[in-house]
Tab-separated table of C-alpha atoms and ligand atoms in Angstrom:
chain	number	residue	atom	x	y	z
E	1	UNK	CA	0.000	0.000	0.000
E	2	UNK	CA	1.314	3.087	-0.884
E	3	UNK	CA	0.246	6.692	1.128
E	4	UNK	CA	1.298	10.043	0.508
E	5	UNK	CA	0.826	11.934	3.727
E	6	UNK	CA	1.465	15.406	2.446
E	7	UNK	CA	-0.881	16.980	-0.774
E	8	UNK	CA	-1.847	20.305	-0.593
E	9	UNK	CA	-5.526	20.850	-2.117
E	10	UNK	CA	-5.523	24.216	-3.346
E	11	UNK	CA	-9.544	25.915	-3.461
E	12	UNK	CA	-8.041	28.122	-6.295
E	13	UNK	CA	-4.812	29.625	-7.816
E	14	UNK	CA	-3.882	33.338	-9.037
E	15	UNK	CA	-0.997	34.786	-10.924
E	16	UNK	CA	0.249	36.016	-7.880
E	17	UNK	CA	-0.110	32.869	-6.044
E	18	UNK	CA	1.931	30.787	-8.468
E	19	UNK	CA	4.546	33.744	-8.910
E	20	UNK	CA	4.811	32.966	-5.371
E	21	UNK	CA	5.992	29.135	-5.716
E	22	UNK	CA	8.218	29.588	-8.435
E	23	UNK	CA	11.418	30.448	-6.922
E	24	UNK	CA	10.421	27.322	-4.539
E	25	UNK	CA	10.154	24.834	-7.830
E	26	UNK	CA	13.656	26.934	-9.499
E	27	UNK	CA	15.546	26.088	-6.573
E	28	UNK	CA	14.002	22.553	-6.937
E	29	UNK	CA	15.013	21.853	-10.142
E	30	UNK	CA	18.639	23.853	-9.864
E	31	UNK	CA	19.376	21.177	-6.922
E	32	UNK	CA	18.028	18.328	-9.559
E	33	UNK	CA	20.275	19.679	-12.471
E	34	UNK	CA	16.710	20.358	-14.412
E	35	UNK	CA	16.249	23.007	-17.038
E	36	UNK	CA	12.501	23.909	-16.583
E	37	UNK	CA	10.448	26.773	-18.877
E	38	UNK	CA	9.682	28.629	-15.871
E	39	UNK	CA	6.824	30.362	-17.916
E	40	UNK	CA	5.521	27.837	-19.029
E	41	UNK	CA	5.298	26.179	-15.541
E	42	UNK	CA	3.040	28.918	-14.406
E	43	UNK	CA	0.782	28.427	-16.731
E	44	UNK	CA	1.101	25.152	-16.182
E	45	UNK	CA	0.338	25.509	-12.345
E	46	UNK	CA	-2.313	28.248	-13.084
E	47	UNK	CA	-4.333	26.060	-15.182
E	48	UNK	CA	-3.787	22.860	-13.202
E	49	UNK	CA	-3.100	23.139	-9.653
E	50	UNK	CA	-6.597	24.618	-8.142
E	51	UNK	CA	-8.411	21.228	-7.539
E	52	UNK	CA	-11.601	22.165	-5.310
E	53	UNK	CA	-13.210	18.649	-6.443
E	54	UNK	CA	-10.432	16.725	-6.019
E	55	UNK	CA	-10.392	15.218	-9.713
E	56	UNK	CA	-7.162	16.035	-10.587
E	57	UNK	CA	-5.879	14.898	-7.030
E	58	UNK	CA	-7.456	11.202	-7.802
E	59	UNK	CA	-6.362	11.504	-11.558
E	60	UNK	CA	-2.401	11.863	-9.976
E	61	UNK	CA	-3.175	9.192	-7.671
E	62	UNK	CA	-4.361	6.833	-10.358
E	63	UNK	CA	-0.822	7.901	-12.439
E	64	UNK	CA	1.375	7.402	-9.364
E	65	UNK	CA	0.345	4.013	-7.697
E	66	UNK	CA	-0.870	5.804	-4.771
E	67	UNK	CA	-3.599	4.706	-2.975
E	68	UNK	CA	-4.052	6.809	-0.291
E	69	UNK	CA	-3.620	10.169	0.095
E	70	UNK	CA	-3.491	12.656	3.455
E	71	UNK	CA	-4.941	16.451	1.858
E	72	UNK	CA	-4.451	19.509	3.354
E	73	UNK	CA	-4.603	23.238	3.769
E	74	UNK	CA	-2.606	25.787	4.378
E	75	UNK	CA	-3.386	29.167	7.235
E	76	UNK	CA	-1.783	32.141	7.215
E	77	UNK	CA	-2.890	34.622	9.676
E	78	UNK	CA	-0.030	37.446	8.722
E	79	UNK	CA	-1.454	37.348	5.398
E	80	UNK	CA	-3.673	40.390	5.046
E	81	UNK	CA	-5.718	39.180	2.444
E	82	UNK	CA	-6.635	35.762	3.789
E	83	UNK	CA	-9.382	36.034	6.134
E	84	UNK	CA	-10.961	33.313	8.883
E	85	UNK	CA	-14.050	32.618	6.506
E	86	UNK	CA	-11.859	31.792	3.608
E	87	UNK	CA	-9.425	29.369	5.338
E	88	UNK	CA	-12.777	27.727	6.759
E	89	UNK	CA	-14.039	27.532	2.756
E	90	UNK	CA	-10.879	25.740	1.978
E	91	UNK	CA	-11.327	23.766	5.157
E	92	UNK	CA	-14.473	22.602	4.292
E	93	UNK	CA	-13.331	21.646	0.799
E	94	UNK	CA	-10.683	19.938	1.941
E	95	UNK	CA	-13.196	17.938	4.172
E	96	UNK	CA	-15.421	17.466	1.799
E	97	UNK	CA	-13.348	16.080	-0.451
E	98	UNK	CA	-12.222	13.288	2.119
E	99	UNK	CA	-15.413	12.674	2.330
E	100	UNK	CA	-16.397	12.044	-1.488
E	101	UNK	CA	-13.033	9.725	-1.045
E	102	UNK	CA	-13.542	7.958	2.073
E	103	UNK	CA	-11.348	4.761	1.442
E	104	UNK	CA	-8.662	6.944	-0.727
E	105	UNK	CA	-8.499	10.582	0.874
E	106	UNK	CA	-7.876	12.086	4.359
E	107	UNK	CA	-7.804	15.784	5.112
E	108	UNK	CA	-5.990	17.612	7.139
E	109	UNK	CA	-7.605	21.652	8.040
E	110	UNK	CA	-5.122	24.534	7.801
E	111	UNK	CA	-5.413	26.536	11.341
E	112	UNK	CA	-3.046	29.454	11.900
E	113	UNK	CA	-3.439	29.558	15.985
E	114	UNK	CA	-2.981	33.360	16.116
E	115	UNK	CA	-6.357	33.992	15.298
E	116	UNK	CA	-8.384	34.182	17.751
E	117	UNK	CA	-11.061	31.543	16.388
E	118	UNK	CA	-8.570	29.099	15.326
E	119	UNK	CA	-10.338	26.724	18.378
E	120	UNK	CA	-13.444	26.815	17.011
E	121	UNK	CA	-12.084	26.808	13.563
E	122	UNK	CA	-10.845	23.379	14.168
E	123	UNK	CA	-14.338	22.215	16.154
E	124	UNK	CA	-15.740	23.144	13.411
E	125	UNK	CA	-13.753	21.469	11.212
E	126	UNK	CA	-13.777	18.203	12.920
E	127	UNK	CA	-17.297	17.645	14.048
E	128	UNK	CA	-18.790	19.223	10.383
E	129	UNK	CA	-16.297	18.850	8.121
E	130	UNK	CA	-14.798	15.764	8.796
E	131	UNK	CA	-11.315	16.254	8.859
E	132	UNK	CA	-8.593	14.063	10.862
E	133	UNK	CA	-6.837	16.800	12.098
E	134	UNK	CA	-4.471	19.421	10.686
E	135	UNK	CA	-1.512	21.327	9.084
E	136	UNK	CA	0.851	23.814	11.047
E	137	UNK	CA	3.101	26.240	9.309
E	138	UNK	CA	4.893	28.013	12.422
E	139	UNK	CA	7.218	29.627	10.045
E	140	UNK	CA	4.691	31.953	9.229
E	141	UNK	CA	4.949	33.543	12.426
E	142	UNK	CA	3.799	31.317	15.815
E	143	UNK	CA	5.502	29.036	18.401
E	144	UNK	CA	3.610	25.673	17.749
E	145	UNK	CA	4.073	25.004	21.753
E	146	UNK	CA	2.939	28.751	22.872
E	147	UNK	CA	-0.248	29.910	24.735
E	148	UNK	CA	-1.793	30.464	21.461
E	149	UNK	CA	-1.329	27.144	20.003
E	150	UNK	CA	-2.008	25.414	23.085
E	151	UNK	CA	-5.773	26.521	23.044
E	152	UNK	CA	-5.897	24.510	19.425
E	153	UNK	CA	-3.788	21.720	20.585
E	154	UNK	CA	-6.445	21.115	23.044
E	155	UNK	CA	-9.210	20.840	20.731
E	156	UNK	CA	-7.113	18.356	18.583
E	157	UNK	CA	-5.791	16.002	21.301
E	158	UNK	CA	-9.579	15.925	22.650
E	159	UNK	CA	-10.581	14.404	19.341
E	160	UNK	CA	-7.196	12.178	18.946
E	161	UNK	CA	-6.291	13.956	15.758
E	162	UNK	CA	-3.048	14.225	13.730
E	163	UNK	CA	-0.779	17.704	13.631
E	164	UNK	CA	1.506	17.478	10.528
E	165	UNK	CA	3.880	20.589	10.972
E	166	UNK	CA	5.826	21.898	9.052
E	167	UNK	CA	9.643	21.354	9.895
E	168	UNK	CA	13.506	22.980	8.493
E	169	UNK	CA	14.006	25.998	6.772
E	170	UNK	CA	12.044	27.962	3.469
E	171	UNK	CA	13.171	31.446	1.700
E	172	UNK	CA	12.221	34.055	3.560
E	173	UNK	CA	10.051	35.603	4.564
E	174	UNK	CA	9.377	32.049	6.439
E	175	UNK	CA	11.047	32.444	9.548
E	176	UNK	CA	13.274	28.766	10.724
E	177	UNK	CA	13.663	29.976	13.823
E	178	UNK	CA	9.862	28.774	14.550
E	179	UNK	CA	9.840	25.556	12.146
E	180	UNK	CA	12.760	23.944	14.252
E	181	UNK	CA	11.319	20.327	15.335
E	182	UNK	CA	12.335	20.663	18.872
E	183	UNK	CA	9.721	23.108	18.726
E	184	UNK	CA	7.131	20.294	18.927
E	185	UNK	CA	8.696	18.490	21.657
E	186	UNK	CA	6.753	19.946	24.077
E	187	UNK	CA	3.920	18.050	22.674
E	188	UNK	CA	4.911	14.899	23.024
E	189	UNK	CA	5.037	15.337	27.180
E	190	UNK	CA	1.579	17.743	27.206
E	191	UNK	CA	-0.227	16.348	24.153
E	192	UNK	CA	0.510	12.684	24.648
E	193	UNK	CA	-2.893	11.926	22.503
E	194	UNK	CA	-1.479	13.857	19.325
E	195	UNK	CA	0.204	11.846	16.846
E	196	UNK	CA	2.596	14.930	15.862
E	197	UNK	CA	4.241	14.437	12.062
E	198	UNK	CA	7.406	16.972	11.311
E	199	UNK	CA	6.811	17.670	8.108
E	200	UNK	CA	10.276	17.291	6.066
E	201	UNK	CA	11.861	15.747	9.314
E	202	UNK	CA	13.824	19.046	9.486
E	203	UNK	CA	15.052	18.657	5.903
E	204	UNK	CA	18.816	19.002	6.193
E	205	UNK	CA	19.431	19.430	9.468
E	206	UNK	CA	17.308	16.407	10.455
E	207	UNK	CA	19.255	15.415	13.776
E	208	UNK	CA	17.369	16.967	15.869
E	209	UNK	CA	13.986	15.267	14.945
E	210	UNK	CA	16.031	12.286	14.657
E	211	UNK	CA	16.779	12.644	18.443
E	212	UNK	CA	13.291	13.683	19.374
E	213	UNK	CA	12.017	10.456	17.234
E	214	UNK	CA	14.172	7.921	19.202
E	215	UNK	CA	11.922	8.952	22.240
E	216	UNK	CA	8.810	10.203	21.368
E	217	UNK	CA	6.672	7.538	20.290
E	218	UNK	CA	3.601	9.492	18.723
E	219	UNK	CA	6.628	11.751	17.038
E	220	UNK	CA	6.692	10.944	12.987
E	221	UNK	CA	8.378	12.724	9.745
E	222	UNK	CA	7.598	12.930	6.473
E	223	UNK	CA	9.425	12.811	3.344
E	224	UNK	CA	8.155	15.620	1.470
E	225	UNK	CA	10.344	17.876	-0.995
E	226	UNK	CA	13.180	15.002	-0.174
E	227	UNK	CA	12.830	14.412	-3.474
E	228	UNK	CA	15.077	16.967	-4.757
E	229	UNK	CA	17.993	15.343	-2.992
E	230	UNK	CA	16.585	11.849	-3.911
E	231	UNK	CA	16.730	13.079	-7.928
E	232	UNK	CA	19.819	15.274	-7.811
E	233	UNK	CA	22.310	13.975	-5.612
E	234	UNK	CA	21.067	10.056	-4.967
E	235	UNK	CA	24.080	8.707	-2.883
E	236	UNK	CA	23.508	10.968	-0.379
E	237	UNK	CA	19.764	10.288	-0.297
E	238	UNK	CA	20.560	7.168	0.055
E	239	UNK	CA	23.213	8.051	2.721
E	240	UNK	CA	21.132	9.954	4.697
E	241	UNK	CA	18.221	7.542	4.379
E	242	UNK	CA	20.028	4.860	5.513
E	243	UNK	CA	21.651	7.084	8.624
E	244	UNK	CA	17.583	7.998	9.626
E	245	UNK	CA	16.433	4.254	9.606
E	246	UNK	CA	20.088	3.262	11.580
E	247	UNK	CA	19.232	5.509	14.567
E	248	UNK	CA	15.268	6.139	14.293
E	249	UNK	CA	14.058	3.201	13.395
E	250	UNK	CA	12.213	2.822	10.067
E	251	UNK	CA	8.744	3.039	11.532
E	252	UNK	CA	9.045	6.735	11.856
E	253	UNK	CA	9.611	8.061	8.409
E	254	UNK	CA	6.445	8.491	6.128
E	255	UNK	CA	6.417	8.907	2.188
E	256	UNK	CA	5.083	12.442	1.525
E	257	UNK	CA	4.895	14.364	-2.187
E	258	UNK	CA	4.106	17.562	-1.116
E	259	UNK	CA	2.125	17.394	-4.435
E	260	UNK	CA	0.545	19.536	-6.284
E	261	UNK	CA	3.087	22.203	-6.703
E	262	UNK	CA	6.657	20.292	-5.777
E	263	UNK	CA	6.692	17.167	-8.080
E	264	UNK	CA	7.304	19.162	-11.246
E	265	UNK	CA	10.475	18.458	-12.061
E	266	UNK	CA	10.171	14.359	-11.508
E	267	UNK	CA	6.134	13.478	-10.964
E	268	UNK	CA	4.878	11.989	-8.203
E	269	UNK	CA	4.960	7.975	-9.405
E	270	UNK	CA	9.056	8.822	-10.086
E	271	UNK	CA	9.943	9.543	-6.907
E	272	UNK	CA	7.251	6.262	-5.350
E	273	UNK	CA	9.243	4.547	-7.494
E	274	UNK	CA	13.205	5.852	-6.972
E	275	UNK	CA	11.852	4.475	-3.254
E	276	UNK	CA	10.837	1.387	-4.332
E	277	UNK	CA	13.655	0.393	-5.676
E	278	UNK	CA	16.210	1.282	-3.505
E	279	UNK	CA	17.008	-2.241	-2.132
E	280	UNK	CA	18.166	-3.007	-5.898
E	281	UNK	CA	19.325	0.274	-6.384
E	282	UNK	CA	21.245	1.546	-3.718
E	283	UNK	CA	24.978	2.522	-4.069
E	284	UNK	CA	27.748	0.018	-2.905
E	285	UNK	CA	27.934	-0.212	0.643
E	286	UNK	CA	24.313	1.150	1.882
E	287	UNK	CA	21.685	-1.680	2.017
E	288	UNK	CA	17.766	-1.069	2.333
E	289	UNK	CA	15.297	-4.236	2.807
E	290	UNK	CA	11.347	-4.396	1.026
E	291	UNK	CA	10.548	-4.143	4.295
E	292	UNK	CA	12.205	-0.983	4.998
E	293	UNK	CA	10.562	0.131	1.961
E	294	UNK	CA	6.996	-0.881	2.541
E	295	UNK	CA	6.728	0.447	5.872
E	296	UNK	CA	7.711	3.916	4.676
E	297	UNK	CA	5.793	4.200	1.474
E	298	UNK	CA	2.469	3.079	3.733
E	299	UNK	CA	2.819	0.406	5.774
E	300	UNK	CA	3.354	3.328	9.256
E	301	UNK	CA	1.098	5.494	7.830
E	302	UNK	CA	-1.259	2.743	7.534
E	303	UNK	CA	-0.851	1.627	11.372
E	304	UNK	CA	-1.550	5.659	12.009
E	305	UNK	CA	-4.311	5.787	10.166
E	306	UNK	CA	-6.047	2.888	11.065
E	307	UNK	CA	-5.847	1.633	7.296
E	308	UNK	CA	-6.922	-1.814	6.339
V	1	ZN	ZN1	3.896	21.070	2.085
């Protein structure tokens, strides 16, 4: 069974928001050693990536071997523009979407906690929308273990939901300071109910989650934008990889696409697969067993999600 536990499904896209993820995807596909037509991209991404329905989610699904997906939205309460009845209009698509998909979709609300309904935002998104719990971006501004945050956290450990955060440095104006994972390890000791999921694992400087892992046994990563080190630079993918499952355990690490946007430069079904077949693959010296391999394209997320 293969599960990608990070999609973002994006209610609509402007000029400006795709401007916005370009330098994200250059950077991408510099690391990868890609030459991409960044204008044609956007009008690639403008025509493409808003999916309200979720068709275009299912059709990548269908293309990548992936049969389960984990959906979800994005808050940003220093954005001026984005108000709380919007973010609950994606919230509620993202729900509902999970809900046309029972047996292939989850979803995941986006809650910025410095609002100051961001508890009932995620009541509401529970108990009517149907979500399984929700996304964190801290590097937009908020301590994931403040006061503010613990008022959500509440809400979400009452109903035994999943916080997938997101972990390691992005350009600014994202501030790293507030995405480090040990961040979250307050929730592990006041939170015990949460299964918490670093988005990323850190990306480079994954130690630190690594260590917090080891310990914390409702403490996950995910594999999302990994890719780009996967496709550009593979021994030390492989390196790494190997180095996370040595001291963490491979239980811990989830497969994650971070799809729409960040599987341009190699889809979706290429990197499933570059995972696959790692324990033919591999470079001399670094071994990885199928069952390695199963367990982190589904098998743990699976066990979290209660997955036949
Ligand atoms: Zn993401």
């Amino acid at each position: 069974m293969i599960v990608d536990f990070h999609y973002h499904l994006m209610p609509r896209m402007t000029e400006t928001s795709v401007s916005m993820l370009m330098p994200l995807i250059a950077r991408a596909a510099d690391i990868m050693g890609r030459r991409l037509d960044m204008e044609a991209l956007k009008k690639k991404g403008l025509a493409t990536w808003a999916d309200p329905t979720g068709e275009r989610l299912l059709e990548t699904m269908e293309t990548a071997g992936i049969d389960y997906a984990v959906i979800c939205m994005v808050d940003d309460a220093s954005h001026p523009g984005l108000k709380a009845e919007s973010v609950q209009k994606g919230n509620r698509m993202v729900g509902g979407v999970a809900s046309r998909y029972p047996d292939r979709v989850g979803g995941l609300c986006g809650i910025d906690p410095r609002r100051p309904e961001a508890p009932d935002m995620l009541k509401q998104s529970i108990e009517e929308f149907g979500v399984i719990g929700m996304k964190y971006h801290p590097d937009y501004g908020f301590d994931p273990s403040g006061p503010e945050s613990y008022r959500v956290l509440e809400v979400l450990a009452d109903h035994g939901g999943i916080l997938l955060s997101h972990t390691g440095p992005l350009t600014p104006p994202s501030r790293a300071r507030l995405s480090d994972p040990m961040r979250l390890a307050d929730l592990g000791v006041d939170f015990p109910e949460i299964t918490v999921i670093a988005a990323h694992m850190g990306a480079v400087d994954w130690r630190p989650w690594a260590n917090l892992a080891v310990f914390q046994p409702n403490f996950y990563g995910d594999l999302a934008m990994w890719d780009t080190l996967a496709f550009g630079h593979y021994d030390l993918f492989c390196r790494e990889l190997r180095d996370i499952i040595d001291l963490v355990g491979p239980s811990k690490v989830l497969f994650g696409s971070d799809g729409p946007v960040y599987p341009i430069a190699e889809p979706a079904g290429k990197w499933v697969q570059l995972i696959k077949d790692l324990p033919d693959r591999a470079p001399r010296g670094i071994r990885f067993t199928r069952e390695e391999v199963d367990a982190i394209l589904g098998g743990n997320a699976a066990t979290i999600l209660g997955l036949g």
